[in-house]
mmCIF file of C-alpha atoms in Angstrom:
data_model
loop_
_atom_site.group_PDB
_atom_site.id
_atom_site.type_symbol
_atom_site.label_atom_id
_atom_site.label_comp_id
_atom_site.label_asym_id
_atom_site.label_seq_id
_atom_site.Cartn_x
_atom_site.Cartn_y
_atom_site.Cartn_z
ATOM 1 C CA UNK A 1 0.000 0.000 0.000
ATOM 2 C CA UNK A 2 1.460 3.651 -1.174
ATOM 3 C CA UNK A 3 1.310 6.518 1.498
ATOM 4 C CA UNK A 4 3.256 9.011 3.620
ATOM 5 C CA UNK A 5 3.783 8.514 7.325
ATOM 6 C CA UNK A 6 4.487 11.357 9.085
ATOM 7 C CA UNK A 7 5.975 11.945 12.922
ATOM 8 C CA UNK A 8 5.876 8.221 13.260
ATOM 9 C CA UNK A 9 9.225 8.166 15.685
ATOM 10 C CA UNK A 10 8.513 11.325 17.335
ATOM 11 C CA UNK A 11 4.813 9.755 18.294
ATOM 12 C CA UNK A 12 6.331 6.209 18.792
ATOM 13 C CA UNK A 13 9.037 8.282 20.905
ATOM 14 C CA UNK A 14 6.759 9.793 23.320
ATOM 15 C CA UNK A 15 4.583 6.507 23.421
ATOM 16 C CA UNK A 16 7.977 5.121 24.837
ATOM 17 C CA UNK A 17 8.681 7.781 27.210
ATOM 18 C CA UNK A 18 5.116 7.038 28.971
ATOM 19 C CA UNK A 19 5.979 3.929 29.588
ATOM 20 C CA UNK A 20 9.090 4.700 30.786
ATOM 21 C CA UNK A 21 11.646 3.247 28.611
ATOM 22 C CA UNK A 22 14.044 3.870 25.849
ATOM 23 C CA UNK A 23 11.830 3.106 22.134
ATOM 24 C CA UNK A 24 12.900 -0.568 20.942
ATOM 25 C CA UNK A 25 13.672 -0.248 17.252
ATOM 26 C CA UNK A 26 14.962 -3.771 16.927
ATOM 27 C CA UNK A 27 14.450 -6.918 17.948
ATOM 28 C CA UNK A 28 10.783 -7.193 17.045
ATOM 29 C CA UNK A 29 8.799 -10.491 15.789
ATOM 30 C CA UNK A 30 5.324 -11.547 15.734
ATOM 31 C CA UNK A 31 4.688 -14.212 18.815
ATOM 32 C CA UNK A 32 4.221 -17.814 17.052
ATOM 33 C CA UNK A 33 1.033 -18.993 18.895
ATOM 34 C CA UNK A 34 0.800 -22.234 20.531
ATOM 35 C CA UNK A 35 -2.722 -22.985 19.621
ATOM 36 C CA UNK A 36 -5.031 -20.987 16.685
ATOM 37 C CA UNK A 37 -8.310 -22.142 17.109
ATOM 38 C CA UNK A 38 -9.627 -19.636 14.796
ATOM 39 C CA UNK A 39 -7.818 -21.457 11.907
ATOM 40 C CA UNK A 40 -9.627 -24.557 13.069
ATOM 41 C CA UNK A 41 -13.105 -23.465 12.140
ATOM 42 C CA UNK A 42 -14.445 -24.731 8.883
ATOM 43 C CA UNK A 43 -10.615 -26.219 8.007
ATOM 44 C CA UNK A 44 -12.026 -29.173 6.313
ATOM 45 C CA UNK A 45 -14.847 -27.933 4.742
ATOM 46 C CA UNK A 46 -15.402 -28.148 0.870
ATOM 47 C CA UNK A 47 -16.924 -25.389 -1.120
ATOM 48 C CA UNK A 48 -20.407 -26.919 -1.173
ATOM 49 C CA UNK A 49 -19.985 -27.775 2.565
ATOM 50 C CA UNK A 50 -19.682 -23.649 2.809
ATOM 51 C CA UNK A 51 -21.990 -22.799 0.768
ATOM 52 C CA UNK A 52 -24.507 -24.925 3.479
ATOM 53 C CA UNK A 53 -23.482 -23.386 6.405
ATOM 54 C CA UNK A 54 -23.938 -20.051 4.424
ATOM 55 C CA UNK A 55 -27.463 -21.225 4.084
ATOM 56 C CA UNK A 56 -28.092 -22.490 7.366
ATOM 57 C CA UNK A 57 -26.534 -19.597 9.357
ATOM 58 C CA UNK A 58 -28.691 -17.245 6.850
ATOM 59 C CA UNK A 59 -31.948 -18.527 8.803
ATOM 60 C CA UNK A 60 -30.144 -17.070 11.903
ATOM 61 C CA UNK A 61 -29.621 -13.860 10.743
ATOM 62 C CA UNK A 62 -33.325 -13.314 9.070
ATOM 63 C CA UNK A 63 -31.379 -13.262 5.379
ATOM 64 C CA UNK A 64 -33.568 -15.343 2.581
ATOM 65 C CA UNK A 65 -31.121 -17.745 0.636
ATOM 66 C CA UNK A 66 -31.631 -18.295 -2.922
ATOM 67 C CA UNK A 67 -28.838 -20.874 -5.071
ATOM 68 C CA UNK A 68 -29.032 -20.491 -8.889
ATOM 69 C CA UNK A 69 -26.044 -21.039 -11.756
ATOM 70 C CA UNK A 70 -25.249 -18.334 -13.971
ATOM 71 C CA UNK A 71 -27.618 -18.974 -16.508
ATOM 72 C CA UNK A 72 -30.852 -18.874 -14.108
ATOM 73 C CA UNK A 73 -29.421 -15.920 -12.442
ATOM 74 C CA UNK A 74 -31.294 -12.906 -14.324
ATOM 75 C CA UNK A 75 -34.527 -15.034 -13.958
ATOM 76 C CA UNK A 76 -33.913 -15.412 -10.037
ATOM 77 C CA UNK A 77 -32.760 -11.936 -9.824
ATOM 78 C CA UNK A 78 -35.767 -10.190 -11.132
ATOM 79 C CA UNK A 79 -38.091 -13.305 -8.991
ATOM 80 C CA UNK A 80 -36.339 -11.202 -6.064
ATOM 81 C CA UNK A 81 -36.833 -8.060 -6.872
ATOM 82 C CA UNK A 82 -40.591 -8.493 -7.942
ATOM 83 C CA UNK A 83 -41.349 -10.141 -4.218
ATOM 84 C CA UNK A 84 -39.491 -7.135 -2.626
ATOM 85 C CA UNK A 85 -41.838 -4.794 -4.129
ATOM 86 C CA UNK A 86 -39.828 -3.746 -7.188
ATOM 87 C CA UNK A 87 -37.796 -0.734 -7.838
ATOM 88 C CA UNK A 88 -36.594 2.614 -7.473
ATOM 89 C CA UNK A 89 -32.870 0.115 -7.777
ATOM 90 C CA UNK A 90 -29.570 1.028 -7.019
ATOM 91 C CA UNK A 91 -26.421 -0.028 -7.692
ATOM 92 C CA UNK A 92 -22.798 0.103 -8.003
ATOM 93 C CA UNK A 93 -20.850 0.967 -11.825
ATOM 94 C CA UNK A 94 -19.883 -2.688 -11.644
ATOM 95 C CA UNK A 95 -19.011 -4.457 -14.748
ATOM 96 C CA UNK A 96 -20.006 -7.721 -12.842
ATOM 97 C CA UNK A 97 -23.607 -6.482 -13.873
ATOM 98 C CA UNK A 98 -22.776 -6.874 -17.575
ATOM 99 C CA UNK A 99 -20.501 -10.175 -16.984
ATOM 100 C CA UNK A 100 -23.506 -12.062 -15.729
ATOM 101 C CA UNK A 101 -25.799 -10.621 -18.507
ATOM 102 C CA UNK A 102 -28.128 -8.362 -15.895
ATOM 103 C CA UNK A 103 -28.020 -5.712 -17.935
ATOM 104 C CA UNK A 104 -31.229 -5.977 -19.693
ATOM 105 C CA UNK A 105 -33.115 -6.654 -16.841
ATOM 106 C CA UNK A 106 -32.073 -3.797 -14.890
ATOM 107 C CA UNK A 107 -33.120 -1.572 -17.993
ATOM 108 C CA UNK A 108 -36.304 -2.711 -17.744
ATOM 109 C CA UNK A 109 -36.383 -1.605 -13.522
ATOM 110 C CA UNK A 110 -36.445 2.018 -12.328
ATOM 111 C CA UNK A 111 -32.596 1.729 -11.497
ATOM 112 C CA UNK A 112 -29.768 4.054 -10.709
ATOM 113 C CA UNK A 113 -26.202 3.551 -11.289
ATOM 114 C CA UNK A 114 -24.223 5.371 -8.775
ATOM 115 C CA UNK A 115 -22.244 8.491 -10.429
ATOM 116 C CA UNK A 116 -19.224 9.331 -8.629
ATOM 117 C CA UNK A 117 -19.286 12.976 -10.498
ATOM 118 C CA UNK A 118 -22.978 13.021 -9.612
ATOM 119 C CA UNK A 119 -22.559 14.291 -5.910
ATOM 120 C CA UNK A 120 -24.923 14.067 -3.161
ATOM 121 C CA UNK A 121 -27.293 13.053 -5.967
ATOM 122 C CA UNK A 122 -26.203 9.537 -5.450
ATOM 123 C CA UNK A 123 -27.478 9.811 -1.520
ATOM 124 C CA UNK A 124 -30.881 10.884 -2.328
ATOM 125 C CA UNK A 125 -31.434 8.198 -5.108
ATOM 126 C CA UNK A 126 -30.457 5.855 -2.243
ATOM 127 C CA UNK A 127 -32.742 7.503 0.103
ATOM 128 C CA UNK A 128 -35.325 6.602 -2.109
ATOM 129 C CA UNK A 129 -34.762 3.210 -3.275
ATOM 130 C CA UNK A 130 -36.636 0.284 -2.466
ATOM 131 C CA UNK A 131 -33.475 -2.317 -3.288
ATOM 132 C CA UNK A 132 -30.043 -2.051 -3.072
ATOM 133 C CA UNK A 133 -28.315 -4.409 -5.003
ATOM 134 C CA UNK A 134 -24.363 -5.132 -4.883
ATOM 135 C CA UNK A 135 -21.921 -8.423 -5.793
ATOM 136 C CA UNK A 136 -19.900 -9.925 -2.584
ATOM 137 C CA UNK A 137 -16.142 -9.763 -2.286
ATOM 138 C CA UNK A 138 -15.773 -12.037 0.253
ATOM 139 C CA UNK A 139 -18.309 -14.077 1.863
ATOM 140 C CA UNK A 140 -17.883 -15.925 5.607
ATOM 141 C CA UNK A 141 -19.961 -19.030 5.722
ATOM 142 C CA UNK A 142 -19.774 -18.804 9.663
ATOM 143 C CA UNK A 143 -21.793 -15.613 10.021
ATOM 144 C CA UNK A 144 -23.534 -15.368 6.926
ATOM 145 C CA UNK A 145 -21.642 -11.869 6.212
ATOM 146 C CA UNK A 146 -20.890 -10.750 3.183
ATOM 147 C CA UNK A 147 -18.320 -8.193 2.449
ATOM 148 C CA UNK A 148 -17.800 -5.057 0.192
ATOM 149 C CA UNK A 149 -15.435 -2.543 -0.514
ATOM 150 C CA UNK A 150 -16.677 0.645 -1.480
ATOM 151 C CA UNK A 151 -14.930 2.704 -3.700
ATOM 152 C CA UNK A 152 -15.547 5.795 -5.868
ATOM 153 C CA UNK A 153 -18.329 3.592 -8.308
ATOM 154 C CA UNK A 154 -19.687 1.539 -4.933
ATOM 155 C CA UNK A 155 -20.548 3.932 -2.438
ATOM 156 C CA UNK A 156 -21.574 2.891 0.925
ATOM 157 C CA UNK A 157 -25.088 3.995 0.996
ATOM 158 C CA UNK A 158 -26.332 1.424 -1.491
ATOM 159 C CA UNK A 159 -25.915 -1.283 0.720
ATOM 160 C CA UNK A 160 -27.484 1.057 3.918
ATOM 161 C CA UNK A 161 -30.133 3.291 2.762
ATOM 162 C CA UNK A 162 -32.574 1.399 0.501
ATOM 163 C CA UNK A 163 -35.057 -0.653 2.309
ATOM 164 C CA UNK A 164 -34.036 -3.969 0.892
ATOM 165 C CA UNK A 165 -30.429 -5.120 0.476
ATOM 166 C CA UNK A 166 -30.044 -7.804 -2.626
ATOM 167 C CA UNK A 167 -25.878 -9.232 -2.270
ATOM 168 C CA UNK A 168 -25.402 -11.356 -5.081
ATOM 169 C CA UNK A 169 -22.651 -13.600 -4.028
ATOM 170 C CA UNK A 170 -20.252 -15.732 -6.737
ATOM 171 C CA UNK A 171 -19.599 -18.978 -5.184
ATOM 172 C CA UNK A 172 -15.905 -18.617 -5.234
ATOM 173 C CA UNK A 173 -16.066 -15.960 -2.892
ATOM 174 C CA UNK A 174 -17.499 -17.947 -0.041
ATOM 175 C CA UNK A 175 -15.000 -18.560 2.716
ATOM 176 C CA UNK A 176 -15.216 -20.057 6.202
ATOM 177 C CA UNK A 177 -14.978 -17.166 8.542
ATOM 178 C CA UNK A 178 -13.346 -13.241 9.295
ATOM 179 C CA UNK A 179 -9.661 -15.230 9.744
ATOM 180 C CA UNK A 180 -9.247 -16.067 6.107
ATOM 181 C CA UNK A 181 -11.009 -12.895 5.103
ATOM 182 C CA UNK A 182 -8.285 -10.575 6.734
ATOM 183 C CA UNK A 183 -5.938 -12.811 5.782
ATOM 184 C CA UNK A 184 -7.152 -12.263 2.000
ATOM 185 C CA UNK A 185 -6.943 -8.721 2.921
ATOM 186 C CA UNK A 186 -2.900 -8.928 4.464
ATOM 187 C CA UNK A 187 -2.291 -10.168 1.284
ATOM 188 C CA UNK A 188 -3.358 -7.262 -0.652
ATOM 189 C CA UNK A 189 -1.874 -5.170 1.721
ATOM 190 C CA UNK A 190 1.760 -6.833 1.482
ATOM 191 C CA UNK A 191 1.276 -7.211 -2.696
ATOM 192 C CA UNK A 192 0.931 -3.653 -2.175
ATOM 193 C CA UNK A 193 -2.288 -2.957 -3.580
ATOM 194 C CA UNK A 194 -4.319 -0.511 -2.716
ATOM 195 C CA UNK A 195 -7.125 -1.259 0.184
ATOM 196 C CA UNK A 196 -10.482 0.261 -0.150
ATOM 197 C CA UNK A 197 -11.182 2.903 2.540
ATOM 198 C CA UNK A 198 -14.139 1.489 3.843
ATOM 199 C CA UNK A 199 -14.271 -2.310 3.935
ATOM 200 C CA UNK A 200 -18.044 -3.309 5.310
ATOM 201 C CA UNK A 201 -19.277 -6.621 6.849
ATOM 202 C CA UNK A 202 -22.944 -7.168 6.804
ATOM 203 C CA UNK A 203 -24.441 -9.526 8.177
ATOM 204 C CA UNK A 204 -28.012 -9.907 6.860
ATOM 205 C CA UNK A 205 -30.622 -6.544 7.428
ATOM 206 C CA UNK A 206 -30.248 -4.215 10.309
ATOM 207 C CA UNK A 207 -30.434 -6.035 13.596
ATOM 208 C CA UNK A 208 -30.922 -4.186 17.250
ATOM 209 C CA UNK A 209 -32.633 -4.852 20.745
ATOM 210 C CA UNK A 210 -32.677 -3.260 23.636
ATOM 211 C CA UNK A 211 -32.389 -4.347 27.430
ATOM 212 C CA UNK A 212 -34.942 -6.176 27.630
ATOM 213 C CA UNK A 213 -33.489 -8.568 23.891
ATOM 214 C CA UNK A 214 -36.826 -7.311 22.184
ATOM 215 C CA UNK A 215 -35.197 -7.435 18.675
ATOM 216 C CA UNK A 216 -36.025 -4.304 16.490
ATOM 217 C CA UNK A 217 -35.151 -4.552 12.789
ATOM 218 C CA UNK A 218 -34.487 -2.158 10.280
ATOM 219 C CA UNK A 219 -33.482 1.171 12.699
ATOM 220 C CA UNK A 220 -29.841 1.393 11.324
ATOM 221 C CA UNK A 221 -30.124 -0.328 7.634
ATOM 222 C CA UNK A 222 -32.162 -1.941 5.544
ATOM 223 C CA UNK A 223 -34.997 -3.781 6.643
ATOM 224 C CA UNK A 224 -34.429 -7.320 4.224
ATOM 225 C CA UNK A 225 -31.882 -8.845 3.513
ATOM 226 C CA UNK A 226 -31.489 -11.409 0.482
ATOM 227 C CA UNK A 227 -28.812 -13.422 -0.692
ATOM 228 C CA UNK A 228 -27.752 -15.094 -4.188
ATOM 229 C CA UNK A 229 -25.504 -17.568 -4.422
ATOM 230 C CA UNK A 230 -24.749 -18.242 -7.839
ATOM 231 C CA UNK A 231 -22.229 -20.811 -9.024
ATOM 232 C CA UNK A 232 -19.001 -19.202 -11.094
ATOM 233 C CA UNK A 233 -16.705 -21.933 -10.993
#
């Protein structure tokens, strides 16, 4: 990753001094844990054994599962979107739209590709849409979360303002849990690529209770969630 660091020894200096040593500049390793039971979880588990506890952990999380192949995937798609109460859509400039021939169908909706140059327009078509629709990154079987990285063309708010969230999710992209996917993201990070400001991990539609565990959904995000798994390779 490309950047500037500034005042890092004078702030690791002082960090140092509060402590009251001398800094320690060398030296330094990583501890080698005894035990990682976080890399235990899911170890064995095919692709199709993920993509089942993806499923069953979606009934957890109040997230409907649908599994469809590439070719059924417009078909299920619009299904979706017609049960959800149809448009105002949004969604990212995502070339994933055109690669899995959705292009048509989202034509034929009242949807809104987000504009980078097009300002706070692209919050108050948001604001107004009944779906949000977006393609995983990275999806953890163990929580039923998927992930996105939001970027200049994917801007957070189509995954958190509409009332319905649609996360279409490529098969390859399902992984056991958060260890591989920050893993995945170390990698970038040491290939020196460069890491998307905002990384989110949502887990099905907004979730909250109070005190008293009287669960309230829909006060922070969208109120359904809906997830399509669709086989790539």
């Amino acid at each position: 990753m490309k950047g500037t660091i500034h005042n890092e020894g004078a702030f690791l200096a002082n960090i140092a001094k509060n402590l009251g040593r001398p800094p320690i500049t060398e030296g330094i390793s990583l501890p080698a844990w005894k035990n990682a039971p976080q890399r235990e979880v899911l170890k064995h588990a095919t692709r199709n054994d993920l993509v089942e506890e993806l499923q069953e952990q979606c009934k957890r999380v109040h997230t409907e599962f649908h599994l469809t192949d590439s070719t059924q995937l417009k078909h299920r798609l619009n299904q979706v979107i017609e049960q959800l109460g149809d448009g105002p859509l949004i969604i990212p400039n995502d070339d994933r739209f055109s690669q899995y021939r959705l292009d048509d169908l989202l034509l034929e909706k009242d949807t809104f590709v987000w504009d980078h140059q097009a300002g706070r327009k692209n919050i108050e078509k948001a604001e107004r849409a009944n779906i949000g629709i977006t393609f995983s990154e990275m999806t953890l079987a163990e929580s039923a979360t998927v992930v996105l990285f939001s970027s200049k063309d994917h801007g957070r708010s189509i995954s958190f303002l509409p009332s319905c969230h649609v996360s279409i999710i490529p098969k390859s992209t399902i992984i056991a849990r958060m260890t591989q996917a920050a893993a995945a993201i170390r990698s970038k990070v040491a290939r020196g690529e460069v890491i998307p400001s905002c990384i989110n991990f949502i887990t099905g539609p907004s979730n909250s209770a109070d005190i008293e565990m009287d669960l309230v959904v829909g006060v922070h995000g969208p109120i359904k969630a809906v997830y399509i798994v669709v086989e790539d390779k």
